[in-house]
CSV table of C-alpha atoms in Angstrom, one decimal:
chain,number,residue,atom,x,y,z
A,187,UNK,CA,143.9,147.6,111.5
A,188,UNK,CA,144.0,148.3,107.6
A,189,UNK,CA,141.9,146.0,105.9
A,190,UNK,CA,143.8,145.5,102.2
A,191,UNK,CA,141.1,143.9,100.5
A,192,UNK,CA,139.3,146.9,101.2
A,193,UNK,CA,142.2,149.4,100.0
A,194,UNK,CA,142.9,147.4,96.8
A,195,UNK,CA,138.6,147.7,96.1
A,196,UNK,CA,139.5,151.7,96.4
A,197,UNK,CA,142.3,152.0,94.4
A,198,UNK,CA,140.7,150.0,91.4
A,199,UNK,CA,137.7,152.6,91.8
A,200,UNK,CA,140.9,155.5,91.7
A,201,UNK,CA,142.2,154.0,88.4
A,202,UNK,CA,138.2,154.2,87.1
A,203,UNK,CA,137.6,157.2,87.8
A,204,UNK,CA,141.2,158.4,86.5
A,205,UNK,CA,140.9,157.0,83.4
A,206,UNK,CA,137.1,157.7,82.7
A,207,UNK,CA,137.2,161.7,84.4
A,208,UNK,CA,138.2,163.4,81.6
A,209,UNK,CA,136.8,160.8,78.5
A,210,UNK,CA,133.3,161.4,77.3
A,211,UNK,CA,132.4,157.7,78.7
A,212,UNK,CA,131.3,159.0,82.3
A,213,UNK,CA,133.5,158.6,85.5
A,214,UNK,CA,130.3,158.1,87.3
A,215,UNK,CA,128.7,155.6,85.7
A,216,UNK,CA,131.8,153.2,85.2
A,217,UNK,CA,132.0,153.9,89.3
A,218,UNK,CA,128.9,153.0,90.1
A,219,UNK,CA,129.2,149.7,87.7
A,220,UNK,CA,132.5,149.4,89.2
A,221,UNK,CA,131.1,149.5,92.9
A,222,UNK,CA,128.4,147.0,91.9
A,223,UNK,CA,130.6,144.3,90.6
A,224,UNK,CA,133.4,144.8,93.6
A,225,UNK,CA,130.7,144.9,96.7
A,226,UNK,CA,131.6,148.4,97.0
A,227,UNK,CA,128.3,150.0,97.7
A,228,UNK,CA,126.2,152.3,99.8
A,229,UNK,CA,126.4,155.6,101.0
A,230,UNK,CA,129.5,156.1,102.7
A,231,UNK,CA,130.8,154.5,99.0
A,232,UNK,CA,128.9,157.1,97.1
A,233,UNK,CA,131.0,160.2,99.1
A,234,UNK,CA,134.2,158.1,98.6
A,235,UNK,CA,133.0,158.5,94.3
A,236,UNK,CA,132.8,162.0,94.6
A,237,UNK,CA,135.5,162.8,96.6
A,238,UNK,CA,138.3,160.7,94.5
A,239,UNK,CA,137.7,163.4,92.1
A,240,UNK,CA,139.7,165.6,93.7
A,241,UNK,CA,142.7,163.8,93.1
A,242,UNK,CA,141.7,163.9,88.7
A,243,UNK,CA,141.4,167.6,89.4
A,244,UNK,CA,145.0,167.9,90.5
A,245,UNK,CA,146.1,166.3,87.4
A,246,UNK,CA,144.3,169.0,85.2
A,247,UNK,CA,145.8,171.7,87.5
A,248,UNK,CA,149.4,170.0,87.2
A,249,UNK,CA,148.8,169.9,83.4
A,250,UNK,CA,148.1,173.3,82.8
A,251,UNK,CA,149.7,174.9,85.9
A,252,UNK,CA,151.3,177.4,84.3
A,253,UNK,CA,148.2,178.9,82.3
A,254,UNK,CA,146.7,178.5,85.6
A,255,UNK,CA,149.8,180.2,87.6
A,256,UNK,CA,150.3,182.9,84.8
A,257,UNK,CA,146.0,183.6,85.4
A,258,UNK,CA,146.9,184.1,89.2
A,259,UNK,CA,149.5,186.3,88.5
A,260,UNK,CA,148.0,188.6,86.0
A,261,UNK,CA,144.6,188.9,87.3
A,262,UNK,CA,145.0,192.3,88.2
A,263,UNK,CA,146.5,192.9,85.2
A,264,UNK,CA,145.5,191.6,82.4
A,265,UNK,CA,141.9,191.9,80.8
A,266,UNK,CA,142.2,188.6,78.9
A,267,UNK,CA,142.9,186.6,82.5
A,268,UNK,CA,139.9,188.2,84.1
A,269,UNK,CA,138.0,187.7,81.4
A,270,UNK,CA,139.1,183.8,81.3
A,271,UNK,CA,138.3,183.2,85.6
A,272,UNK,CA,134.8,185.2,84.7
A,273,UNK,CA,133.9,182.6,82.1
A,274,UNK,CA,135.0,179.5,84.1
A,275,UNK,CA,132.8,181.1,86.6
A,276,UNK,CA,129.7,181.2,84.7
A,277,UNK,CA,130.4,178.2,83.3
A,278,UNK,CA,130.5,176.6,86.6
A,279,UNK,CA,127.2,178.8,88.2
A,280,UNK,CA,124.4,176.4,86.8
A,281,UNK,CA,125.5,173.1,88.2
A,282,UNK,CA,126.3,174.6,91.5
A,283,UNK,CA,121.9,176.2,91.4
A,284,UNK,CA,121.0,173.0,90.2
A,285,UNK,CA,123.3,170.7,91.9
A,286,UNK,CA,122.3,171.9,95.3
A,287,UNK,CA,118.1,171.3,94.6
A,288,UNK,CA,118.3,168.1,92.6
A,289,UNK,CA,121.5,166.5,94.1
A,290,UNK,CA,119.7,164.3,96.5
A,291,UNK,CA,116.4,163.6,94.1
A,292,UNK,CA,118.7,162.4,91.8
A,293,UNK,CA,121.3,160.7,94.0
A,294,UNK,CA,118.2,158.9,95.4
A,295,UNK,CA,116.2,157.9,92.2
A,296,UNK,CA,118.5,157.8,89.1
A,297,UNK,CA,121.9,156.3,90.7
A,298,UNK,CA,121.2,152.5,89.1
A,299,UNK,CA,122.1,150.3,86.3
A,300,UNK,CA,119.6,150.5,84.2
A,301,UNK,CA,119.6,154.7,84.0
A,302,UNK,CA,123.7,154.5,83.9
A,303,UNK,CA,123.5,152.2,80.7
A,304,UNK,CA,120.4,154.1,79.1
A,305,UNK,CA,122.6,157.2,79.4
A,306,UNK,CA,125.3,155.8,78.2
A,307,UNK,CA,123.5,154.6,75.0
A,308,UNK,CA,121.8,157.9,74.3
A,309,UNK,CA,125.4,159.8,75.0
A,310,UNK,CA,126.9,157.7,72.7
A,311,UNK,CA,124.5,158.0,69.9
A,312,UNK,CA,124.0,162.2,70.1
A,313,UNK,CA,128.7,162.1,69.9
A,314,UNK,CA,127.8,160.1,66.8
A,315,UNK,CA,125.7,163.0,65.8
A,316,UNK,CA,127.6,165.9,66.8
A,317,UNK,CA,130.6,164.2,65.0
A,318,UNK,CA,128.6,164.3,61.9
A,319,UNK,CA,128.6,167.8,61.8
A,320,UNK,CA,131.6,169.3,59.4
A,321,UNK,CA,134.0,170.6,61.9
A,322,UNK,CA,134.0,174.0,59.3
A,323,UNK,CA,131.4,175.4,61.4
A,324,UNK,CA,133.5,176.0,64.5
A,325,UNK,CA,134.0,180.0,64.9
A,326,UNK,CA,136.0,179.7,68.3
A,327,UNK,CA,139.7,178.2,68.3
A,328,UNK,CA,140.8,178.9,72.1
A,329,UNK,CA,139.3,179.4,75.0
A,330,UNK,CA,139.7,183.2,74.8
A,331,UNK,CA,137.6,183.7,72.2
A,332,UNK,CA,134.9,182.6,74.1
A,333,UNK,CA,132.0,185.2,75.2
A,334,UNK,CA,130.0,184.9,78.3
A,335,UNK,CA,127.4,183.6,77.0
A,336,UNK,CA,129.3,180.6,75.3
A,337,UNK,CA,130.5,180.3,78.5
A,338,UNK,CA,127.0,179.9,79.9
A,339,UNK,CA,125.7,177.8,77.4
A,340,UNK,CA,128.8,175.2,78.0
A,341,UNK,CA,127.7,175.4,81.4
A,342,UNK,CA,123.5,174.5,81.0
A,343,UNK,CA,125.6,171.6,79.1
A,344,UNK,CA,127.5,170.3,82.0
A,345,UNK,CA,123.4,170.2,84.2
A,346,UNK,CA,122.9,167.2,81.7
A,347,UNK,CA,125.9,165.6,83.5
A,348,UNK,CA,123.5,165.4,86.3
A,349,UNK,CA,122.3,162.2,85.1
A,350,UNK,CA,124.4,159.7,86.1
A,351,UNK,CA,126.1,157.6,83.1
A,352,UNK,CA,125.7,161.1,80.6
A,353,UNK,CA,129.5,162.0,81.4
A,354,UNK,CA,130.2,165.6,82.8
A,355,UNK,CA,133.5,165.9,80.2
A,356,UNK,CA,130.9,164.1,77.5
A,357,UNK,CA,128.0,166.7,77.8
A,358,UNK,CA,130.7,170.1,78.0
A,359,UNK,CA,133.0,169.0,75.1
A,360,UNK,CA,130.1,168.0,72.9
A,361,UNK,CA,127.6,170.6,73.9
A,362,UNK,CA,130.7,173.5,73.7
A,363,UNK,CA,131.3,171.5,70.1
A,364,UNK,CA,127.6,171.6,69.3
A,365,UNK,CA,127.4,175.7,70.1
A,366,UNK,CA,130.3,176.2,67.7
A,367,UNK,CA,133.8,175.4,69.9
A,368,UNK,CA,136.4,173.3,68.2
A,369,UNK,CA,137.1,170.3,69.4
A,370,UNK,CA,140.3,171.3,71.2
A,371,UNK,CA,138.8,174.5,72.5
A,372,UNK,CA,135.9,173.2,73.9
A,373,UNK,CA,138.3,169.8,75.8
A,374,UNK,CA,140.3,172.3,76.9
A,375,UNK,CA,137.3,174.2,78.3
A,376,UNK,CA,135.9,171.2,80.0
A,377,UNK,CA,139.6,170.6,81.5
A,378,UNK,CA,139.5,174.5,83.3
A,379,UNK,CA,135.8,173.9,84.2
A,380,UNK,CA,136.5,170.7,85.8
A,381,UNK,CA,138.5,171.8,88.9
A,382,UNK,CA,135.8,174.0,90.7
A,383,UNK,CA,133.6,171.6,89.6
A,384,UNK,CA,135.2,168.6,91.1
A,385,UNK,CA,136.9,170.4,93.9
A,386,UNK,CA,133.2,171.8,95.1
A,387,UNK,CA,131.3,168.4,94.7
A,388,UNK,CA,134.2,166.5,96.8
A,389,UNK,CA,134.0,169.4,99.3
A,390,UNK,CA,130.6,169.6,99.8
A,391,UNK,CA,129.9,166.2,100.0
A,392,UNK,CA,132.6,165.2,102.4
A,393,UNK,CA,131.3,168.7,104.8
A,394,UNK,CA,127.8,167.0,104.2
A,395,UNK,CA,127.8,163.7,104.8
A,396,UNK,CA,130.3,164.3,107.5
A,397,UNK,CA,128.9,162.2,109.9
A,398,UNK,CA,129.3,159.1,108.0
A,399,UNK,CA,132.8,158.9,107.7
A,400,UNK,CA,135.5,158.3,110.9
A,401,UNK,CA,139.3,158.8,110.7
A,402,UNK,CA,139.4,155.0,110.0
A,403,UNK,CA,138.4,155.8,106.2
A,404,UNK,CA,140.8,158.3,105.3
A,405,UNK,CA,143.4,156.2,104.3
A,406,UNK,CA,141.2,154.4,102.4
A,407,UNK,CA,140.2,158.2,100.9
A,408,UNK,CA,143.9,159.0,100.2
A,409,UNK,CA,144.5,156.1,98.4
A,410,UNK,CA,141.6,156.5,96.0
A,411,UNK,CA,142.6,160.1,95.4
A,412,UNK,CA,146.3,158.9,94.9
A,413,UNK,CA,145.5,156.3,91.7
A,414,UNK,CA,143.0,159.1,90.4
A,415,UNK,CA,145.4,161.4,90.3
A,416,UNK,CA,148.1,159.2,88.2
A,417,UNK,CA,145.7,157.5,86.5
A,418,UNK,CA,144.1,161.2,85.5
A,419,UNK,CA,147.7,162.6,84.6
A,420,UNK,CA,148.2,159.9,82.0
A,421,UNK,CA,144.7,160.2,80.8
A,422,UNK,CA,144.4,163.7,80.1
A,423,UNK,CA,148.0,163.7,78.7
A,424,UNK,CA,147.0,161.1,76.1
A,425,UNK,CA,143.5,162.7,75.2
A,426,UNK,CA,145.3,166.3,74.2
A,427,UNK,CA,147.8,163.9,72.0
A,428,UNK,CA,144.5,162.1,70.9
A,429,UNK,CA,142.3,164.9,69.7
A,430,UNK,CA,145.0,166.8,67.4
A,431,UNK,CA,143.9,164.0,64.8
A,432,UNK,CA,141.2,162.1,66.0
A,433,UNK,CA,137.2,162.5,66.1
A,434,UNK,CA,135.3,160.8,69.2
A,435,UNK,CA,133.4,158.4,67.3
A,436,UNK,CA,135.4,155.0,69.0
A,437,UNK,CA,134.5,156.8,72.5
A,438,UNK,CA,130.6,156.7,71.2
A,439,UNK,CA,130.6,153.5,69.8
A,440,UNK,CA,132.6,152.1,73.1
A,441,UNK,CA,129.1,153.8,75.0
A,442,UNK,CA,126.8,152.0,72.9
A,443,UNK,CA,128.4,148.8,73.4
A,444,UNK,CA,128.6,148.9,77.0
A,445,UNK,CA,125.6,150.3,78.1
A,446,UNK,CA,123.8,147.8,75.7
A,447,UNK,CA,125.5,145.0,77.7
A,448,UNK,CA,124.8,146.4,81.2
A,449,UNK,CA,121.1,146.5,80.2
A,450,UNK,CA,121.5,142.6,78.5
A,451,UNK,CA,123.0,141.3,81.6
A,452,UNK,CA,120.2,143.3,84.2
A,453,UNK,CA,117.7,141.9,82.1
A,454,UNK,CA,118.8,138.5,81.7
A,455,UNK,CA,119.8,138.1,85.4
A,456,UNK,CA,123.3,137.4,84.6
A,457,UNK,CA,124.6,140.4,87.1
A,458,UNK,CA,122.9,141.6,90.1
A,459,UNK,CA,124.1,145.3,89.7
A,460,UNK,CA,123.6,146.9,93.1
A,461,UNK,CA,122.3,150.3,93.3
């Protein structure tokens, strides 16, 4: 028997992580705040967080499926398409080495309110920094002007990510921003590096923690993965509208604010955030 209460707890965690994905505010830290405050805790609630990614990933590869379709196609072709999938892959290489030794060290020691909101707060004030720097000094305008090693330096960004409440979109648009990306190359970077990224994390951790999960909580899966996936469409739809004219400064300030009330209302006792 479906329990609704239940199914309506996962789809507001699918709109969260929809709408915070691809924004440098961290998915993962508004979903484990979000979890706290809904009783949605634990560890078969941590897999459900990871894999509900998969369904922002399908909005990035509906977005740009034809980039995507025409890099499929051409592959064997075309020097600029292999030379696009080869920095996506070393992009994605260090968090997949580091992922898989720290993932449970971290899962088990850093995934709590007070680490969440002193990431946030520390994110938000190094955007204010980056953002301070003249935009003049960007020397690459698409992603295929990108070397390998810009590539690779994007991707030591994304390890920060690590750290639950630092943002994964956060740390590769402002670290590919920081080693000289513009600000639309380097989001539409962290939009191409997101889907082996999210679709190996939702993979892995559904294969691994396997034996936690029964055939009872897949529609409770599916549904989280449904409002991700519109919520994410809309999202990342509005952010390529948003950065033609606009800085990320609101999105820093936003982190500041928020993590500085998460910590006031730990301290002060005013919410029990659950781990």
């Amino acid at each position: 028997m479906l329990d609704w209460v239940l199914l309506a707890k996962a789809a507001l965690m699918g709109v969260v992580e929809g709408l915070t994905e691809f924004l440098p505010i961290s998915s993962t830290g508004h979903l484990i705040l979000a979890g706290s405050l809904l009783g949605f805790t634990g560890e078969k609630a941590k897999v459900f967080e990871i894999a509900i990614q998969s369904g922002a990933m399908l909005a990035v590869i509906l977005v740009y499926w034809q980039r995507l379709r025409d890099t499929v196609v051409e592959l064997g072709s075309s020097a600029r398409a292999r030379a696009f999938v080869a920095n996506v892959a070393i992009a994605f290489a260090p968090a997949v080495v580091l992922g898989l030794s720290l993932g449970k060290l971290i899962k088990s020691q850093l995934f709590n309110a007070p680490v969440v909101a002193s990431s946030f707060i520390v994110g938000g004030l190094i955007i204010l920094w980056a953002e301070r720097r003249t935009t003049a000094t960007a020397r690459i305008d698409s992603v295929d002007s990108m070397t390998r090693l810009d590539a690779l330096k994007v991707g030591l960004a994304q390890c920060v990510a690590m750290i639950p409440g630092t943002s994964r979109s956060g740390a590769t648009i402002i670290g590919g921003m920081l080693f000289g990306l513009s600000r639309a190359a380097a989001t539409e970077f962290s939009f191409y590096l997101a889907i082996p990224t999210l679709m190996g994390a939702g993979a892995y951790s559904l294969y691994k923690e396997r034996a936690l999960l029964s055939a009872a909580d897949w529609p409770l899966f599916l549904i989280g993965a449904l409002v991700s996936f519109v919520s994410a469409y809309a999202c990342v739809r509005w952010l390529l509208r948003y950065i033609a004219s606009h800085t990320f400064v609101p999105f820093a300030w936003y982190r500041i604010a928020f993590g500085a009330m998460v910590l006031a209302t730990a301290w002060s006792g005013l919410v029990q955030w659950a781990d």
